[in-house]
Short mmCIF file of C-alpha atoms in Angstrom, two decimals:
data_model
loop_
_atom_site.label_atom_id
_atom_site.label_comp_id
_atom_site.label_asym_id
_atom_site.label_seq_id
_atom_site.Cartn_x
_atom_site.Cartn_y
_atom_site.Cartn_z
CA MET A 1 77.93 79.74 77.10
CA THR A 2 80.49 77.22 78.30
CA GLU A 3 78.79 74.34 80.06
CA PRO A 4 80.42 72.51 82.97
CA SER A 5 82.59 69.55 82.08
CA GLN A 6 80.63 66.33 81.74
CA GLU A 7 83.39 64.06 83.04
CA LEU A 8 86.93 64.41 84.26
CA THR A 9 89.17 64.36 81.22
CA GLN A 10 92.19 62.12 81.07
CA ARG A 11 94.37 65.16 81.82
CA ASP A 12 92.33 65.81 85.01
CA ARG A 13 92.69 62.28 86.31
CA PRO A 14 94.96 62.06 89.35
CA GLY A 15 98.40 60.61 88.94
CA ARG A 16 100.28 58.81 91.63
CA GLY A 17 101.77 59.50 95.06
CA LEU A 18 101.56 62.90 96.67
CA GLN A 19 100.71 64.50 93.35
CA ALA A 20 97.65 62.26 93.08
CA LEU A 21 96.60 63.08 96.62
CA TRP A 22 97.02 66.81 96.01
CA SER A 23 95.26 66.89 92.63
CA THR A 24 92.37 64.88 94.09
CA GLY A 25 92.19 66.61 97.43
CA TRP A 26 92.46 70.34 96.90
CA PRO A 27 89.32 70.72 94.70
CA ILE A 28 87.36 68.58 97.16
CA GLY A 29 88.72 70.63 100.05
CA ALA A 30 87.69 73.86 98.31
CA LEU A 31 84.18 72.49 97.76
CA VAL A 32 83.88 71.49 101.44
CA ALA A 33 85.20 74.86 102.65
CA ILE A 34 82.69 76.80 100.54
CA PHE A 35 79.92 74.48 101.74
CA VAL A 36 80.81 75.17 105.40
CA VAL A 37 80.73 78.93 104.83
CA ILE A 38 77.35 78.71 103.09
CA ASP A 39 75.91 76.53 105.86
CA GLN A 40 76.99 78.91 108.61
CA ILE A 41 75.73 82.00 106.77
CA VAL A 42 72.35 80.39 106.08
CA LEU A 43 71.88 79.30 109.70
CA ARG A 44 72.67 82.76 111.04
CA ILE A 45 70.58 84.90 108.71
CA THR A 46 67.46 82.73 108.60
CA ASP A 47 66.67 82.52 112.33
CA LEU A 48 64.17 85.31 112.95
CA GLY A 49 63.64 84.68 116.67
CA GLU A 50 60.22 84.20 118.24
CA ALA A 51 59.14 87.80 117.64
CA GLY A 52 60.12 87.63 113.98
CA TYR A 53 57.94 84.60 113.35
CA THR A 54 54.84 86.44 114.54
CA ARG A 55 55.02 88.67 111.43
CA PRO A 56 52.58 88.06 108.56
CA SER A 57 55.40 87.27 106.11
CA LEU A 58 58.68 85.63 107.02
CA ILE A 59 60.25 86.66 103.71
CA LEU A 60 59.43 90.34 104.17
CA GLU A 61 60.61 90.18 107.78
CA SER A 62 63.92 88.69 106.65
CA MET A 63 64.38 91.39 104.02
CA THR A 64 63.57 94.10 106.57
CA ARG A 65 66.16 92.75 109.00
CA LEU A 66 68.88 92.46 106.39
CA GLY A 67 68.18 95.97 105.09
CA LEU A 68 70.59 97.14 102.40
CA ALA A 69 72.35 93.79 102.45
CA VAL A 70 69.50 92.30 100.38
CA PRO A 71 69.81 94.48 97.26
CA VAL A 72 73.62 94.45 97.51
CA LEU A 73 73.78 90.66 97.69
CA LEU A 74 71.22 90.25 94.91
CA ALA A 75 73.14 92.68 92.73
CA LEU A 76 76.44 90.86 93.31
CA TRP A 77 74.84 87.49 92.63
CA GLY A 78 73.15 88.83 89.47
CA ILE A 79 76.39 90.34 88.15
CA ALA A 80 78.23 87.09 88.77
CA LEU A 81 75.56 85.08 86.98
CA TRP A 82 75.49 87.51 84.05
CA ARG A 83 79.27 87.66 83.60
CA THR A 84 79.61 83.88 83.65
CA GLY A 85 76.51 83.22 81.56
CA SER A 86 74.94 81.21 84.36
CA PHE A 87 71.44 82.69 84.32
CA GLY A 88 70.35 79.94 81.98
CA LEU A 89 72.56 77.30 83.54
CA ARG A 90 70.99 73.90 83.19
CA TRP A 91 71.30 71.00 85.59
CA PRO A 92 74.67 69.33 84.93
CA GLY A 93 74.57 65.82 83.59
CA PHE A 94 76.86 63.00 82.67
CA GLU A 95 77.39 61.40 79.30
CA ARG A 96 76.04 58.09 80.58
CA GLY A 97 73.97 59.10 83.59
CA TRP A 98 71.21 61.21 85.01
CA SER A 99 71.72 64.80 85.99
CA PHE A 100 72.28 66.08 89.51
CA ARG A 101 68.63 67.06 89.48
CA LEU A 102 67.76 63.55 90.70
CA PRO A 103 69.46 63.54 94.17
CA VAL A 104 69.37 67.32 94.70
CA GLY A 105 65.85 67.61 93.31
CA ALA A 106 64.70 64.83 95.65
CA ALA A 107 65.84 66.95 98.61
CA VAL A 108 64.13 70.04 97.18
CA VAL A 109 60.84 68.25 96.55
CA LEU A 110 60.77 66.60 99.99
CA LEU A 111 61.48 69.81 101.87
CA THR A 112 59.08 71.86 99.73
CA TRP A 113 56.28 69.36 100.35
CA TRP A 114 57.08 69.21 104.07
CA PHE A 115 57.26 72.94 104.76
CA SER A 116 54.54 74.18 102.45
CA THR A 117 51.86 71.92 103.96
CA TYR A 118 52.61 72.00 107.70
CA GLU A 119 49.61 72.64 109.94
CA TYR A 120 48.49 76.16 110.81
CA ASN A 121 50.73 77.42 113.63
CA LEU A 122 48.24 78.04 116.42
CA PHE A 123 50.89 79.31 118.80
CA LEU A 124 51.88 82.11 116.43
CA ASP A 125 48.34 82.29 115.05
CA ARG A 126 49.90 82.52 111.60
CA ALA A 127 49.56 80.52 108.42
CA HIS A 128 52.33 82.33 106.47
CA LEU A 129 50.54 81.42 103.25
CA PHE A 130 52.52 83.89 101.16
CA ASP A 131 55.78 82.29 102.26
CA ARG A 132 54.48 78.81 101.51
CA LEU A 133 53.42 79.84 98.01
CA VAL A 134 56.80 81.44 97.37
CA LEU A 135 58.49 78.25 98.60
CA ILE A 136 56.46 76.14 96.16
CA LEU A 137 57.21 78.53 93.29
CA LEU A 138 60.93 78.60 94.05
CA GLY A 139 60.99 74.81 94.41
CA ALA A 140 59.46 74.42 90.95
CA LEU A 141 61.88 76.98 89.50
CA THR A 142 64.81 75.18 91.12
CA LEU A 143 63.85 71.97 89.32
CA TRP A 144 63.89 74.02 86.09
CA ARG A 145 67.08 76.03 86.63
CA PRO A 146 69.51 75.35 89.51
CA VAL A 147 70.27 79.04 90.21
CA PHE A 148 66.90 79.29 91.99
CA ALA A 149 68.21 76.92 94.66
CA VAL A 150 69.74 79.92 96.45
CA PRO A 151 66.52 81.84 97.27
CA TRP A 152 64.69 78.54 97.81
CA LEU A 153 67.26 77.53 100.43
CA LEU A 154 66.88 80.81 102.34
CA VAL A 155 63.09 80.56 102.39
CA VAL A 156 62.86 76.92 103.48
CA THR A 157 65.49 77.34 106.22
CA THR A 158 63.68 80.38 107.57
CA ILE A 159 60.40 78.46 107.72
CA ILE A 160 62.01 75.47 109.47
CA GLN A 161 63.43 77.44 112.37
CA GLN A 162 60.07 78.74 113.63
CA PHE A 163 59.37 75.38 115.30
CA GLN A 164 62.13 75.91 117.84
CA TYR A 165 59.98 78.56 119.55
CA PRO A 166 59.00 78.71 122.35
CA ILE A 167 59.52 75.22 123.84
CA GLY A 168 62.53 73.94 121.89
CA GLY A 169 63.02 70.20 121.54
CA TYR A 170 62.58 70.30 117.76
CA SER A 171 65.06 67.96 116.08
CA VAL A 172 66.49 69.02 112.73
CA ALA A 173 68.38 65.77 112.07
CA GLU A 174 66.18 64.74 109.18
CA GLN A 175 65.56 68.22 107.80
CA TYR A 176 69.13 69.46 107.73
CA GLN A 177 70.50 66.34 106.09
CA LEU A 178 68.34 67.33 103.11
CA VAL A 179 69.10 71.05 103.45
CA ARG A 180 72.84 70.35 103.33
CA VAL A 181 72.52 68.37 100.12
CA VAL A 182 71.22 71.55 98.48
CA GLU A 183 73.86 73.69 100.20
CA LEU A 184 76.55 71.40 98.83
CA PHE A 185 75.24 71.82 95.30
CA ILE A 186 75.14 75.61 95.76
CA ALA A 187 78.81 75.41 96.81
CA LEU A 188 79.46 73.61 93.51
CA MET A 189 77.71 76.45 91.65
CA VAL A 190 79.91 78.98 93.45
CA ILE A 191 82.98 77.13 92.17
CA ARG A 192 81.50 77.28 88.69
CA LEU A 193 81.06 81.05 89.04
CA ILE A 194 84.68 81.45 90.17
CA VAL A 195 86.54 79.20 87.74
CA GLY A 196 83.99 78.70 84.95
CA ARG A 197 83.67 74.93 85.40
CA TRP A 198 83.26 72.23 87.99
CA ARG A 199 84.30 68.63 88.48
CA ASN A 200 81.29 66.38 88.72
CA ALA A 201 83.15 63.64 90.54
CA ASP A 202 84.09 65.99 93.39
CA PHE A 203 80.42 66.65 94.11
CA VAL A 204 79.62 62.94 94.11
CA VAL A 205 82.46 62.21 96.55
CA VAL A 206 81.43 64.89 99.04
CA LEU A 207 77.72 64.06 98.72
CA VAL A 208 78.38 60.40 99.50
CA CYS A 209 80.53 61.40 102.50
CA LEU A 210 77.80 63.79 103.67
CA VAL A 211 75.34 60.89 103.72
CA ALA A 212 77.80 58.44 105.30
CA GLY A 213 78.80 60.91 108.03
CA ALA A 214 75.24 60.92 109.35
CA TYR A 215 75.73 57.24 110.29
CA TRP A 216 79.39 57.31 111.36
CA VAL A 217 78.83 60.04 113.96
CA PRO A 218 76.08 58.14 115.86
CA GLY A 219 78.27 55.03 115.75
CA VAL A 220 81.15 56.89 117.39
CA GLY A 221 78.71 58.44 119.86
CA LYS A 222 77.48 55.01 120.91
CA ALA A 223 81.04 53.79 121.34
CA ARG A 224 81.88 56.71 123.60
CA LEU A 225 78.84 55.97 125.74
CA GLY A 226 79.99 52.35 126.17
CA TRP A 227 77.07 51.00 124.15
CA LEU A 228 78.87 47.81 123.14
CA GLN A 229 80.29 47.17 126.61
CA VAL A 230 76.91 47.50 128.30
CA GLY A 231 75.59 44.67 126.17
CA ALA A 232 72.82 43.91 123.75
CA HIS A 233 69.59 45.46 124.92
CA VAL A 234 68.40 46.96 121.66
CA GLU A 235 64.96 45.38 122.15
CA LYS A 236 64.31 47.82 125.00
CA ASN A 237 63.76 50.46 122.32
CA LEU A 238 60.47 48.72 121.60
CA PHE A 239 59.11 49.32 125.11
CA SER A 240 60.12 52.94 125.43
CA SER A 241 58.55 53.60 122.03
CA TYR A 242 55.45 51.66 123.07
CA ALA A 243 55.17 53.84 126.19
CA TYR A 244 55.16 56.89 123.92
CA GLY A 245 52.51 55.52 121.57
CA TRP A 246 54.18 53.28 118.99
CA LEU A 247 52.04 50.15 118.49
CA GLY A 248 49.67 51.73 121.00
CA SER A 249 46.73 49.71 119.69
CA LEU A 250 48.34 46.50 120.96
CA SER A 251 47.86 45.20 124.49
CA THR A 252 50.75 45.12 126.95
CA ASP A 253 50.62 41.32 126.92
CA THR A 254 51.09 41.26 123.15
CA VAL A 255 53.97 43.73 123.26
CA SER A 256 55.61 41.74 126.07
CA SER A 257 55.40 38.64 123.88
CA VAL A 258 57.09 40.53 121.04
CA GLY A 259 59.81 41.65 123.46
CA ARG A 260 60.48 38.08 124.59
CA PHE A 261 60.72 37.04 120.92
CA LEU A 262 63.19 39.82 120.17
CA ARG A 263 65.40 39.22 123.21
CA PRO A 264 67.59 36.50 121.63
CA LEU A 265 67.90 38.67 118.51
CA ALA A 266 69.35 41.58 120.47
CA TRP A 267 73.00 40.75 119.76
CA PRO A 268 72.48 40.34 115.98
CA MET A 269 70.63 43.67 115.95
CA LEU A 270 73.43 45.33 117.91
CA ILE A 271 76.14 43.93 115.64
CA GLY A 272 74.16 44.89 112.55
CA THR A 273 73.82 48.46 113.82
CA ALA A 274 77.55 48.65 114.48
CA VAL A 275 78.39 47.33 111.00
CA VAL A 276 76.11 49.87 109.32
CA GLU A 277 77.33 52.86 111.32
CA PHE A 278 81.05 52.13 111.70
CA GLY A 279 81.30 50.60 108.24
CA ALA A 280 80.10 53.87 106.68
CA VAL A 281 83.71 55.09 106.86
CA PHE A 282 84.63 52.61 104.09
CA ILE A 283 81.89 53.70 101.70
CA LEU A 284 84.26 55.02 99.02
CA TRP A 285 86.73 52.15 99.13
CA SER A 286 85.06 50.42 96.17
CA ARG A 287 82.00 50.60 93.95
CA ARG A 288 80.54 47.57 95.71
CA ASN A 289 81.01 49.25 99.08
CA LEU A 290 79.19 52.35 97.90
CA VAL A 291 76.16 50.48 96.58
CA GLY A 292 76.19 48.00 99.45
CA TRP A 293 76.29 50.58 102.22
CA LEU A 294 73.58 52.73 100.67
CA GLY A 295 71.45 49.57 100.63
CA LEU A 296 72.36 48.86 104.27
CA PHE A 297 71.38 52.40 105.27
CA ILE A 298 67.93 51.86 103.76
CA ALA A 299 67.51 48.46 105.42
CA PHE A 300 68.68 49.93 108.74
CA HIS A 301 65.97 52.62 108.67
CA LEU A 302 63.29 50.06 107.91
CA GLY A 303 64.42 48.01 110.90
CA VAL A 304 64.42 51.05 113.19
CA MET A 305 60.93 51.89 111.99
CA ALA A 306 59.63 48.41 112.84
CA LEU A 307 61.18 48.49 116.31
CA THR A 308 60.52 52.08 117.38
CA GLY A 309 58.16 53.87 115.01
CA ILE A 310 60.92 56.38 114.20
CA PHE A 311 60.81 56.52 110.41
CA PHE A 312 63.49 58.48 108.55
CA TRP A 313 61.66 57.83 105.30
CA ARG A 314 62.90 61.05 103.71
CA TRP A 315 66.49 59.85 104.14
CA ILE A 316 65.43 56.62 102.45
CA VAL A 317 64.01 58.55 99.49
CA LEU A 318 67.24 60.55 99.22
CA GLU A 319 69.36 57.39 99.33
CA VAL A 320 67.18 55.66 96.75
CA ALA A 321 67.51 58.73 94.50
CA LEU A 322 71.29 58.68 94.99
CA LEU A 323 71.42 54.98 94.14
CA ALA A 324 69.29 55.51 91.03
CA PHE A 325 71.51 58.41 90.01
CA LEU A 326 74.70 56.35 90.35
CA LEU A 327 73.40 53.16 88.76
CA ARG A 328 71.66 54.75 85.77
CA HIS A 329 73.50 53.84 82.52
CA ARG A 330 76.47 52.51 84.49
CA LEU A 331 77.42 55.97 85.73
CA LEU A 332 79.05 54.45 88.79
CA ALA A 333 81.45 52.48 86.60
CA SER A 334 82.51 55.60 84.69
CA LEU A 335 83.21 57.86 87.66
CA PRO A 336 86.91 58.17 88.58
CA THR A 337 86.14 58.18 92.30
CA PHE A 338 87.59 54.90 93.52
CA THR A 339 91.32 55.49 93.44
CA TRP A 340 93.39 55.10 96.61
CA SER A 341 93.47 58.89 96.96
CA HIS A 342 89.67 59.11 96.79
CA ALA A 343 89.38 56.33 99.36
CA LEU A 344 91.77 58.12 101.71
CA ILE A 345 90.11 61.52 101.30
CA GLY A 346 86.62 60.00 101.58
CA THR A 347 87.60 58.23 104.80
CA GLY A 348 88.91 61.51 106.17
CA LEU A 349 85.71 63.36 105.25
CA VAL A 350 83.50 60.78 106.95
CA VAL A 351 85.64 60.70 110.10
CA THR A 352 85.70 64.52 110.30
CA ALA A 353 81.98 64.90 109.55
CA PRO A 354 81.32 66.63 112.93
CA LEU A 355 83.61 69.46 111.79
CA TRP A 356 82.06 70.20 108.38
CA SER A 357 78.65 68.52 107.85
CA MET A 358 77.67 68.52 111.55
CA PRO A 359 75.22 65.59 111.59
CA VAL A 360 73.14 65.10 114.73
CA ASN A 361 74.67 62.55 117.12
CA LEU A 362 71.80 60.06 117.35
CA ALA A 363 73.36 57.96 120.11
CA TRP A 364 71.92 56.79 123.41
CA LEU A 365 71.79 53.89 125.89
CA ASP A 366 68.56 51.88 125.98
CA ALA A 367 67.04 51.83 129.47
CA PRO A 368 64.35 49.46 130.81
CA VAL A 369 62.34 52.42 132.15
CA ALA A 370 60.56 55.31 130.48
CA TYR A 371 58.66 58.43 131.50
CA ALA A 372 55.72 58.98 129.16
CA TYR A 373 53.55 62.10 129.24
CA ARG A 374 49.86 62.42 128.46
CA PHE A 375 47.80 65.56 128.06
CA VAL A 376 44.15 65.42 129.06
CA ALA A 377 41.73 68.17 128.05
CA THR A 378 38.60 69.15 129.94
CA ASP A 379 36.07 71.28 128.11
CA ALA A 380 33.39 73.62 129.43
CA SER A 381 30.85 70.81 129.58
CA GLY A 382 33.13 68.61 131.67
CA GLN A 383 33.94 66.23 128.84
CA THR A 384 37.53 64.93 128.94
CA GLY A 385 39.83 63.25 126.49
CA GLU A 386 43.49 62.88 125.66
CA LEU A 387 45.19 65.41 123.42
CA ALA A 388 47.28 63.22 121.13
CA PRO A 389 50.55 64.62 119.72
CA GLY A 390 48.74 65.28 116.45
CA PHE A 391 46.51 67.80 118.20
CA PHE A 392 49.56 70.05 118.64
CA ARG A 393 50.66 70.00 114.99
CA PRO A 394 53.01 71.41 113.74
CA PHE A 395 54.63 70.82 117.15
CA ASP A 396 53.66 67.15 117.19
CA TYR A 397 57.32 66.09 117.13
CA GLN A 398 57.96 67.64 120.54
CA PHE A 399 54.78 66.14 121.99
CA SER A 400 55.57 62.72 120.55
CA LEU A 401 59.01 62.68 122.17
CA ALA A 402 57.57 64.38 125.28
CA GLY A 403 60.84 65.53 126.80
CA PHE A 404 59.04 67.43 129.54
CA ASP A 405 60.88 66.32 132.67
CA TYR A 406 61.67 69.97 133.36
CA LEU A 407 58.02 70.48 134.39
CA SER A 408 58.38 68.54 137.64
CA ALA A 409 59.27 70.64 140.68
CA ASP A 410 60.58 68.92 143.82
CA THR A 411 60.47 65.50 142.13
CA LYS A 412 63.50 63.30 141.55
CA LEU A 413 63.62 61.80 138.08
CA LEU A 414 66.22 59.79 136.21
CA PRO A 415 67.97 61.77 133.44
CA HIS A 416 66.05 60.27 130.58
CA TYR A 417 64.69 60.90 127.08
CA TRP A 418 62.48 58.52 125.07
CA GLY A 419 63.60 55.50 127.06
CA ALA A 420 67.26 56.50 126.84
CA VAL A 421 69.84 57.56 129.40
CA GLY A 422 73.17 59.21 128.77
CA THR A 423 75.52 57.54 131.26
CA ARG A 424 76.73 53.98 131.46
CA ASP A 425 76.87 53.94 135.27
CA LEU A 426 73.19 54.79 135.60
CA LEU A 427 72.24 52.19 133.02
CA GLU A 428 74.16 49.47 134.81
CA GLU A 429 72.35 50.32 138.04
CA LEU A 430 69.03 49.93 136.25
CA TYR A 431 70.10 46.63 134.68
CA ASP A 432 71.18 45.32 138.08
CA ALA A 433 67.72 46.04 139.51
CA ASP A 434 65.72 42.82 139.64
CA SER A 435 62.27 44.20 140.40
CA ALA A 436 60.06 47.27 140.12
CA SER A 437 60.75 48.18 143.75
CA GLU A 438 64.50 48.14 143.12
CA VAL A 439 64.06 50.35 140.05
CA LEU A 440 62.15 52.86 142.16
CA GLN A 441 64.98 52.71 144.71
CA VAL A 442 67.52 53.52 141.96
CA GLU A 443 65.34 56.47 140.98
CA ALA A 444 65.25 57.71 144.60
CA GLU A 445 69.01 57.39 145.01
CA LEU A 446 70.31 58.54 141.62
CA GLY A 447 67.47 60.70 140.38
CA THR A 448 67.71 64.49 140.30
CA VAL A 449 65.23 67.35 140.24
CA LEU A 450 65.18 68.43 136.61
CA PHE A 451 62.77 71.32 137.08
CA ASP A 452 63.54 74.41 134.98
CA GLU A 453 61.37 77.36 135.94
CA GLU A 454 61.98 79.34 132.76
CA ARG A 455 61.29 76.42 130.43
CA ALA A 456 58.21 75.45 132.45
CA ALA A 457 56.88 79.00 132.10
CA ASP A 458 57.47 78.85 128.33
CA PHE A 459 55.62 75.54 128.23
CA ASP A 460 52.63 76.97 130.10
CA ARG A 461 52.61 79.96 127.76
CA PHE A 462 52.73 77.71 124.73
CA VAL A 463 49.87 75.44 125.85
CA THR A 464 47.71 78.37 126.98
CA THR A 465 48.22 80.30 123.74
CA PHE A 466 47.93 77.28 121.44
CA VAL A 467 44.75 75.90 123.04
CA SER A 468 43.17 79.35 123.34
CA ASN A 469 43.64 79.89 119.62
CA TRP A 470 42.28 76.41 118.96
CA ASN A 471 39.19 77.35 120.97
CA ASP A 472 38.71 80.34 118.68
CA HIS A 473 39.05 78.39 115.43
CA PRO A 474 39.32 74.61 115.86
CA ASP A 475 38.84 74.00 112.13
CA ARG A 476 42.28 74.62 110.65
CA GLY A 477 41.44 73.63 107.08
CA ALA A 478 42.50 70.71 104.93
CA LEU A 479 46.27 71.02 105.24
CA SER A 480 46.50 67.79 107.22
CA ALA A 481 45.34 65.87 104.13
CA LEU A 482 48.26 67.27 102.13
CA GLN A 483 51.02 66.69 104.66
CA PRO A 484 53.68 64.03 104.16
CA PRO A 485 53.86 61.05 106.53
CA PRO A 486 55.39 61.91 109.92
CA GLN A 487 58.80 60.94 111.23
CA LEU A 488 57.45 59.68 114.58
CA TRP A 489 54.54 57.25 114.34
CA THR A 490 52.42 57.12 117.48
CA TYR A 491 48.92 56.03 118.35
CA ARG A 492 46.85 57.24 121.28
CA PRO A 493 43.55 55.50 122.15
CA ASP A 494 40.43 57.53 122.88
CA PRO A 495 41.70 60.99 121.86
CA TYR A 496 39.77 64.13 122.76
CA ARG A 497 36.80 64.56 120.43
CA GLY A 498 34.94 67.39 122.12
CA ASN A 499 34.03 70.63 120.38
CA GLY A 500 35.51 72.86 123.06
CA PRO A 501 36.15 75.29 124.37
CA ILE A 502 38.87 73.55 126.35
CA VAL A 503 39.19 75.09 129.81
CA THR A 504 41.90 72.94 131.40
CA VAL A 505 44.84 70.84 130.22
CA THR A 506 46.21 68.37 132.76
CA VAL A 507 49.67 66.87 132.30
CA TRP A 508 50.19 63.31 133.52
CA ARG A 509 53.45 61.35 133.69
CA THR A 510 53.56 57.55 133.67
CA MET A 511 56.68 55.59 134.57
CA THR A 512 56.94 52.25 132.75
CA TYR A 513 59.28 49.30 133.25
CA TRP A 514 60.30 46.24 131.22
CA ASP A 515 61.82 43.58 133.45
CA GLY A 516 62.83 41.29 130.61
CA ASP A 517 59.60 39.29 130.69
CA GLU A 518 56.70 41.68 131.30
CA PHE A 519 56.00 45.32 130.56
CA GLY A 520 53.96 47.38 132.99
CA GLU A 521 53.30 50.78 134.53
CA LEU A 522 55.00 51.57 137.82
CA ARG A 523 53.45 54.94 138.66
CA THR A 524 51.20 57.64 137.22
CA THR A 525 51.53 61.18 138.56
CA ARG A 526 49.69 64.40 137.85
CA VAL A 527 52.43 66.88 136.93
CA ARG A 528 50.65 70.09 136.02
CA GLU A 529 47.26 71.63 135.46
CA ILE A 530 47.06 74.53 133.05
CA GLU A 531 44.04 76.82 133.01
CA ILE A 532 43.12 78.03 129.54
CA GLY A 533 41.90 81.60 129.24
CA ALA A 534 39.84 83.23 126.53
CA GLY A 535 42.89 84.05 124.44
CA PRO A 536 46.61 84.72 124.50
#
């Protein structure tokens, strides 16, 4: 069997001028094009819809829906592997470096851990244990032989998409950055099946641009919102996150003191964010840039975690694995990826990331107000207590962010999400307000009724079904002990500790305000009361 080339040979190295640009660019372009096709196919065939996720096995449901396409595709894939001798294909390596199994395997391990140990889905009343076991098996096989990445990818993506139903609001920013690392490697395997070899350096270039694009896109998004023109108010992130539960064990006086300390540091934090995100476009301009910006990405996430409790630790693990991969045995020095043509193509890939890698645009304007939601349970004995976001696992992400403004009928609210607003004009009005009463006046004048009857009905159905199933079996096993750390870190004092059954869930909304010196609550309103029946 002919193994993939270990390095670009001297003959493969790009020359000069247009010939250099062409010889460097067309293989990278082919890799990106195949990646885009794979990504779109995977997204379309792995979304089973709400009804599909109620089935005992997601894998069997997928196979039933695809029908004859399953054996046909498996047969074509098997024939291709057999004819090219790729059944026993090993992870490609470099003469002086680690194999691709380090960065790609990191993504596989993280996603396998995440989506084989998620909490029992009480809304669906399904554990999908068979699918979890298959995911673990395929993850282990993928680390052994890369061809198993294909079925592993289909299974993990199918599992991920169940959390969109029925209330939406489930972010895939962290998940799909890892998923697309594996999709990119599968695209490389497809090239190997077609031409019998691959160019290791091409994969490294596109992988680095895939990572960098996830920072460039939010930077551009902030610029379009007028983030820099509005001014340095990054410290306001602390108070919106505090309203939602980050550092919830601290008193408001203590958090206000922290805010006053951070206020003079706002401009350095803003400039640092801009350097990290906009500077990502230069990541392939030199070896120092590549190592330096990967280090800045890691430091940036640690800073965001300290300020907001939003912890993209899985991205950090991926970036550490990528750094280790590149620095092992001076691999970075041996890769022919820092010519002018690579720099130009890499810059183009990062700038055009929305068109091919489609990272989530994590951009917003930091407002001094926030709407935080709390959920209070009342059981049959009259005992009450707050249902923390963790109670709703595996939907804790949605309940941590609490984007539930659509529940409020006939109530004007500011367009707002986790302490963020989407328009510069509204933000400037809030910044011009000098007191709580003026903030409430801005809300009355510029607020809108965000009520959505259909989404509110889906929310009621979710809470009723979820809590009813919890009443039937509140002990969901030991999966919580096996789960990885969360992305959103929140703390709620005095959570509900009753034994049930829960008969009512009351939704409360609190409006908070940071005036630059003190943090406080402006208003608390009962939004909704949901009666829990005996079952769904």
